[in-house]
mmCIF file of C-alpha atoms in Angstrom:
data_model
loop_
_atom_site.group_PDB
_atom_site.id
_atom_site.type_symbol
_atom_site.label_atom_id
_atom_site.label_comp_id
_atom_site.label_asym_id
_atom_site.label_seq_id
_atom_site.Cartn_x
_atom_site.Cartn_y
_atom_site.Cartn_z
ATOM 1 C CA ARG A 1 -33.836 51.063 120.786
ATOM 2 C CA ALA A 2 -34.228 48.752 117.572
ATOM 3 C CA VAL A 3 -33.363 45.019 117.602
ATOM 4 C CA TYR A 4 -30.600 46.381 115.198
ATOM 5 C CA PRO A 5 -29.555 49.773 114.305
ATOM 6 C CA MET A 6 -31.389 51.378 111.176
ATOM 7 C CA PRO A 7 -30.877 54.605 109.677
ATOM 8 C CA ASN A 8 -33.534 57.143 109.907
ATOM 9 C CA ILE A 9 -34.709 57.603 106.370
ATOM 10 C CA PHE A 10 -36.895 60.518 107.233
ATOM 11 C CA GLU A 11 -33.821 62.391 108.440
ATOM 12 C CA LEU A 12 -31.436 61.472 105.791
ATOM 13 C CA SER A 13 -34.192 62.539 103.068
ATOM 14 C CA MET A 14 -34.634 65.799 104.877
ATOM 15 C CA ALA A 15 -30.864 66.470 104.822
ATOM 16 C CA ALA A 16 -30.535 65.492 101.185
ATOM 17 C CA VAL A 17 -33.195 68.184 100.425
ATOM 18 C CA LEU A 18 -31.407 70.776 102.197
ATOM 19 C CA GLU A 19 -28.104 70.062 100.710
ATOM 20 C CA LYS A 20 -29.822 70.245 97.217
ATOM 21 C CA ALA A 21 -30.979 73.585 98.363
ATOM 22 C CA GLY A 22 -27.400 74.504 98.977
ATOM 23 C CA HIS A 23 -27.257 74.346 102.668
ATOM 24 C CA GLU A 24 -24.486 72.711 104.630
ATOM 25 C CA VAL A 25 -25.725 69.868 106.718
ATOM 26 C CA VAL A 26 -24.209 68.004 109.802
ATOM 27 C CA TYR A 27 -26.053 64.868 110.843
ATOM 28 C CA ARG A 28 -25.680 63.704 114.466
ATOM 29 C CA ASN A 29 -27.761 60.879 116.004
ATOM 30 C CA PHE A 30 -26.630 60.721 119.618
ATOM 31 C CA PRO A 31 -28.587 57.539 120.724
ATOM 32 C CA SER A 32 -27.320 55.372 117.782
ATOM 33 C CA ASP A 33 -23.556 56.663 118.262
ATOM 34 C CA GLY A 34 -24.225 55.324 121.990
ATOM 35 C CA LEU A 35 -23.463 58.950 123.083
ATOM 36 C CA THR A 36 -24.996 60.187 126.518
ATOM 37 C CA ILE A 37 -26.800 63.360 127.406
ATOM 38 C CA LYS A 38 -23.449 64.838 128.478
ATOM 39 C CA ASP A 39 -22.062 64.204 125.083
ATOM 40 C CA PHE A 40 -24.788 66.202 123.790
ATOM 41 C CA GLU A 41 -24.447 69.055 126.004
ATOM 42 C CA GLU A 42 -20.957 69.327 125.407
ATOM 43 C CA PHE A 43 -21.471 69.285 121.604
ATOM 44 C CA ILE A 44 -24.024 71.975 122.095
ATOM 45 C CA LYS A 45 -21.611 74.139 124.049
ATOM 46 C CA THR A 46 -19.079 74.134 121.248
ATOM 47 C CA ASP A 47 -21.008 73.895 118.268
ATOM 48 C CA ASP A 48 -22.032 76.886 116.021
ATOM 49 C CA SER A 49 -24.932 75.407 114.015
ATOM 50 C CA GLY A 50 -27.313 78.237 112.455
ATOM 51 C CA LEU A 51 -30.420 75.920 113.006
ATOM 52 C CA TYR A 52 -31.104 72.441 114.778
ATOM 53 C CA ALA A 53 -33.849 70.075 113.304
ATOM 54 C CA PHE A 54 -35.660 67.332 115.203
ATOM 55 C CA TYR A 55 -37.702 64.493 113.480
ATOM 56 C CA THR A 56 -40.084 63.717 116.216
ATOM 57 C CA VAL A 57 -42.494 60.776 116.497
ATOM 58 C CA ASN A 58 -44.479 60.159 119.729
ATOM 59 C CA LEU A 59 -41.974 57.791 121.332
ATOM 60 C CA THR A 60 -39.244 60.660 121.293
ATOM 61 C CA ARG A 61 -41.583 63.386 121.811
ATOM 62 C CA LYS A 62 -40.406 64.078 125.305
ATOM 63 C CA THR A 63 -36.612 63.609 124.694
ATOM 64 C CA ASP A 64 -36.549 66.001 121.717
ATOM 65 C CA GLN A 65 -38.282 68.794 123.941
ATOM 66 C CA MET A 66 -35.951 68.227 126.517
ATOM 67 C CA ALA A 67 -32.986 68.494 123.883
ATOM 68 C CA ASN A 68 -34.528 71.631 122.731
ATOM 69 C CA ARG A 69 -34.960 73.209 126.095
ATOM 70 C CA ARG A 70 -31.263 72.297 126.868
ATOM 71 C CA ILE A 71 -30.077 73.991 123.629
ATOM 72 C CA ARG A 72 -31.872 77.029 124.846
ATOM 73 C CA GLU A 73 -30.135 76.887 128.180
ATOM 74 C CA LEU A 74 -26.526 76.306 126.626
ATOM 75 C CA ARG A 75 -26.642 78.651 123.598
ATOM 76 C CA THR A 76 -26.749 82.331 124.285
ATOM 77 C CA ASP A 77 -28.343 83.166 120.897
ATOM 78 C CA ASP A 78 -31.872 82.582 119.409
ATOM 79 C CA VAL A 79 -30.699 79.541 117.097
ATOM 80 C CA PRO A 80 -34.040 78.321 115.215
ATOM 81 C CA LEU A 81 -35.341 75.036 116.644
ATOM 82 C CA VAL A 82 -37.285 73.030 114.115
ATOM 83 C CA PHE A 83 -39.456 70.238 114.733
ATOM 84 C CA TYR A 84 -40.968 68.065 112.033
ATOM 85 C CA GLY A 85 -42.690 64.418 111.937
ATOM 86 C CA PRO A 86 -45.716 62.844 113.012
ATOM 87 C CA SER A 87 -45.928 64.321 116.557
ATOM 88 C CA PRO A 88 -45.374 67.886 115.750
ATOM 89 C CA ALA A 89 -47.376 67.981 112.886
ATOM 90 C CA TYR A 90 -50.549 66.615 114.945
ATOM 91 C CA ASN A 91 -49.577 68.741 118.174
ATOM 92 C CA PRO A 92 -47.758 71.722 116.788
ATOM 93 C CA ASP A 93 -48.655 74.025 119.877
ATOM 94 C CA GLU A 94 -46.662 71.473 122.128
ATOM 95 C CA PHE A 95 -43.407 71.822 120.098
ATOM 96 C CA LEU A 96 -43.417 75.825 119.907
ATOM 97 C CA LEU A 97 -41.259 76.603 122.747
ATOM 98 C CA ASP A 98 -40.545 80.226 122.033
ATOM 99 C CA HIS A 99 -40.329 82.887 119.234
ATOM 100 C CA ALA A 100 -37.349 80.927 117.552
ATOM 101 C CA SER A 101 -39.152 77.433 117.490
ATOM 102 C CA TYR A 102 -40.849 76.435 114.498
ATOM 103 C CA VAL A 103 -43.044 73.270 113.337
ATOM 104 C CA VAL A 104 -43.234 71.987 109.755
ATOM 105 C CA ARG A 105 -46.376 70.338 109.213
ATOM 106 C CA GLY A 106 -47.508 67.736 106.570
ATOM 107 C CA GLU A 107 -45.014 66.541 103.769
ATOM 108 C CA PRO A 108 -41.894 68.463 105.120
ATOM 109 C CA GLU A 109 -39.525 68.722 102.090
ATOM 110 C CA ALA A 110 -40.430 71.902 100.373
ATOM 111 C CA THR A 111 -41.730 73.465 103.648
ATOM 112 C CA PHE A 112 -38.695 72.980 105.395
ATOM 113 C CA ALA A 113 -36.143 73.998 102.617
ATOM 114 C CA GLU A 114 -38.283 77.344 102.008
ATOM 115 C CA LEU A 115 -38.205 77.939 105.793
ATOM 116 C CA VAL A 116 -34.558 77.618 106.027
ATOM 117 C CA SER A 117 -34.259 80.018 103.089
ATOM 118 C CA PHE A 118 -36.527 82.493 104.713
ATOM 119 C CA LEU A 119 -34.928 82.545 108.190
ATOM 120 C CA GLU A 120 -31.582 83.003 106.283
ATOM 121 C CA GLU A 121 -32.721 85.925 104.158
ATOM 122 C CA GLY A 122 -34.811 87.633 106.983
ATOM 123 C CA LYS A 123 -38.123 87.029 105.151
ATOM 124 C CA PRO A 124 -41.738 86.865 106.877
ATOM 125 C CA ILE A 125 -42.319 83.518 108.088
ATOM 126 C CA GLU A 126 -46.047 83.882 107.728
ATOM 127 C CA ASP A 127 -45.302 83.545 103.828
ATOM 128 C CA VAL A 128 -44.305 79.961 104.142
ATOM 129 C CA ALA A 129 -47.217 77.429 103.945
ATOM 130 C CA GLY A 130 -47.174 74.520 106.287
ATOM 131 C CA VAL A 131 -45.201 76.260 109.006
ATOM 132 C CA SER A 132 -46.243 76.840 112.550
ATOM 133 C CA PHE A 133 -44.424 79.460 114.549
ATOM 134 C CA LYS A 134 -44.980 81.550 117.925
ATOM 135 C CA PRO A 135 -43.702 85.127 116.895
ATOM 136 C CA ASN A 136 -45.227 87.221 119.951
ATOM 137 C CA GLY A 137 -46.206 84.518 122.505
ATOM 138 C CA GLN A 138 -49.220 83.517 120.265
ATOM 139 C CA ALA A 139 -49.124 80.269 117.989
ATOM 140 C CA LYS A 140 -49.434 80.998 114.386
ATOM 141 C CA HIS A 141 -50.415 78.054 111.934
ATOM 142 C CA GLY A 142 -49.489 78.848 108.252
ATOM 143 C CA SER A 143 -51.856 77.633 105.309
ATOM 144 C CA GLU A 144 -51.447 74.082 104.511
ATOM 145 C CA ARG A 145 -49.048 73.204 101.605
ATOM 146 C CA ALA A 146 -49.988 71.073 98.615
ATOM 147 C CA LEU A 147 -48.705 67.631 98.490
ATOM 148 C CA ILE A 148 -45.946 66.947 96.082
ATOM 149 C CA LYS A 149 -47.222 65.662 92.953
ATOM 150 C CA ASP A 150 -43.966 64.175 91.410
ATOM 151 C CA LEU A 151 -41.917 62.337 94.140
ATOM 152 C CA ASP A 152 -39.330 61.659 91.454
ATOM 153 C CA THR A 153 -38.042 65.187 92.223
ATOM 154 C CA LEU A 154 -36.700 64.651 95.632
ATOM 155 C CA PRO A 155 -33.184 63.409 96.253
ATOM 156 C CA PHE A 156 -32.266 60.056 97.328
ATOM 157 C CA PRO A 157 -31.640 60.047 101.293
ATOM 158 C CA ALA A 158 -28.004 61.782 102.404
ATOM 159 C CA ARG A 159 -26.578 58.352 103.325
ATOM 160 C CA HIS A 160 -23.160 59.754 102.704
ATOM 161 C CA LEU A 161 -23.590 61.344 106.038
ATOM 162 C CA ILE A 162 -23.616 58.302 108.154
ATOM 163 C CA ASP A 163 -21.295 55.313 108.716
ATOM 164 C CA PRO A 164 -22.762 52.618 106.525
ATOM 165 C CA TYR A 165 -21.023 49.841 108.489
ATOM 166 C CA LYS A 166 -22.923 50.882 111.468
ATOM 167 C CA TYR A 167 -26.101 49.755 110.085
ATOM 168 C CA PHE A 168 -27.318 46.729 108.973
ATOM 169 C CA ASN A 169 -30.390 44.407 108.296
ATOM 170 C CA PRO A 170 -29.982 40.615 109.255
#
């Protein structure tokens, strides 16, 4: 835990990109909200989201993988699970739990938005650059996506999804 709570700009930036692409985003940060594993499990049992995404760093790797295993146990469908961030980008095979797990490698913004659209439309994931997946028990790693040339095309982080009074910088 941080000395003081800080919003995760990487998650809020991805939320903004997905909103800009027309997707509905619900943002939950169980540790920052002081919620327990039991709270998380109750949420998953009653939630009907069409996809769960985890920004994963080395320190959260095991916790995020545990959360994804619990989602698989508690949900009866094959809801897509998407990992992005430094840890899965460097170790994608470790995060490919099954045929409905995906890793977004490299700069995630364009790749993530395209992956979500392809999943919704039933298009072949092989055509999305920067994605790793496991369609038939065998990991596949799509081609690398080019870096974003103009960062000004990215939206500002979706800070409206968080309680601004919970976060502060002394």
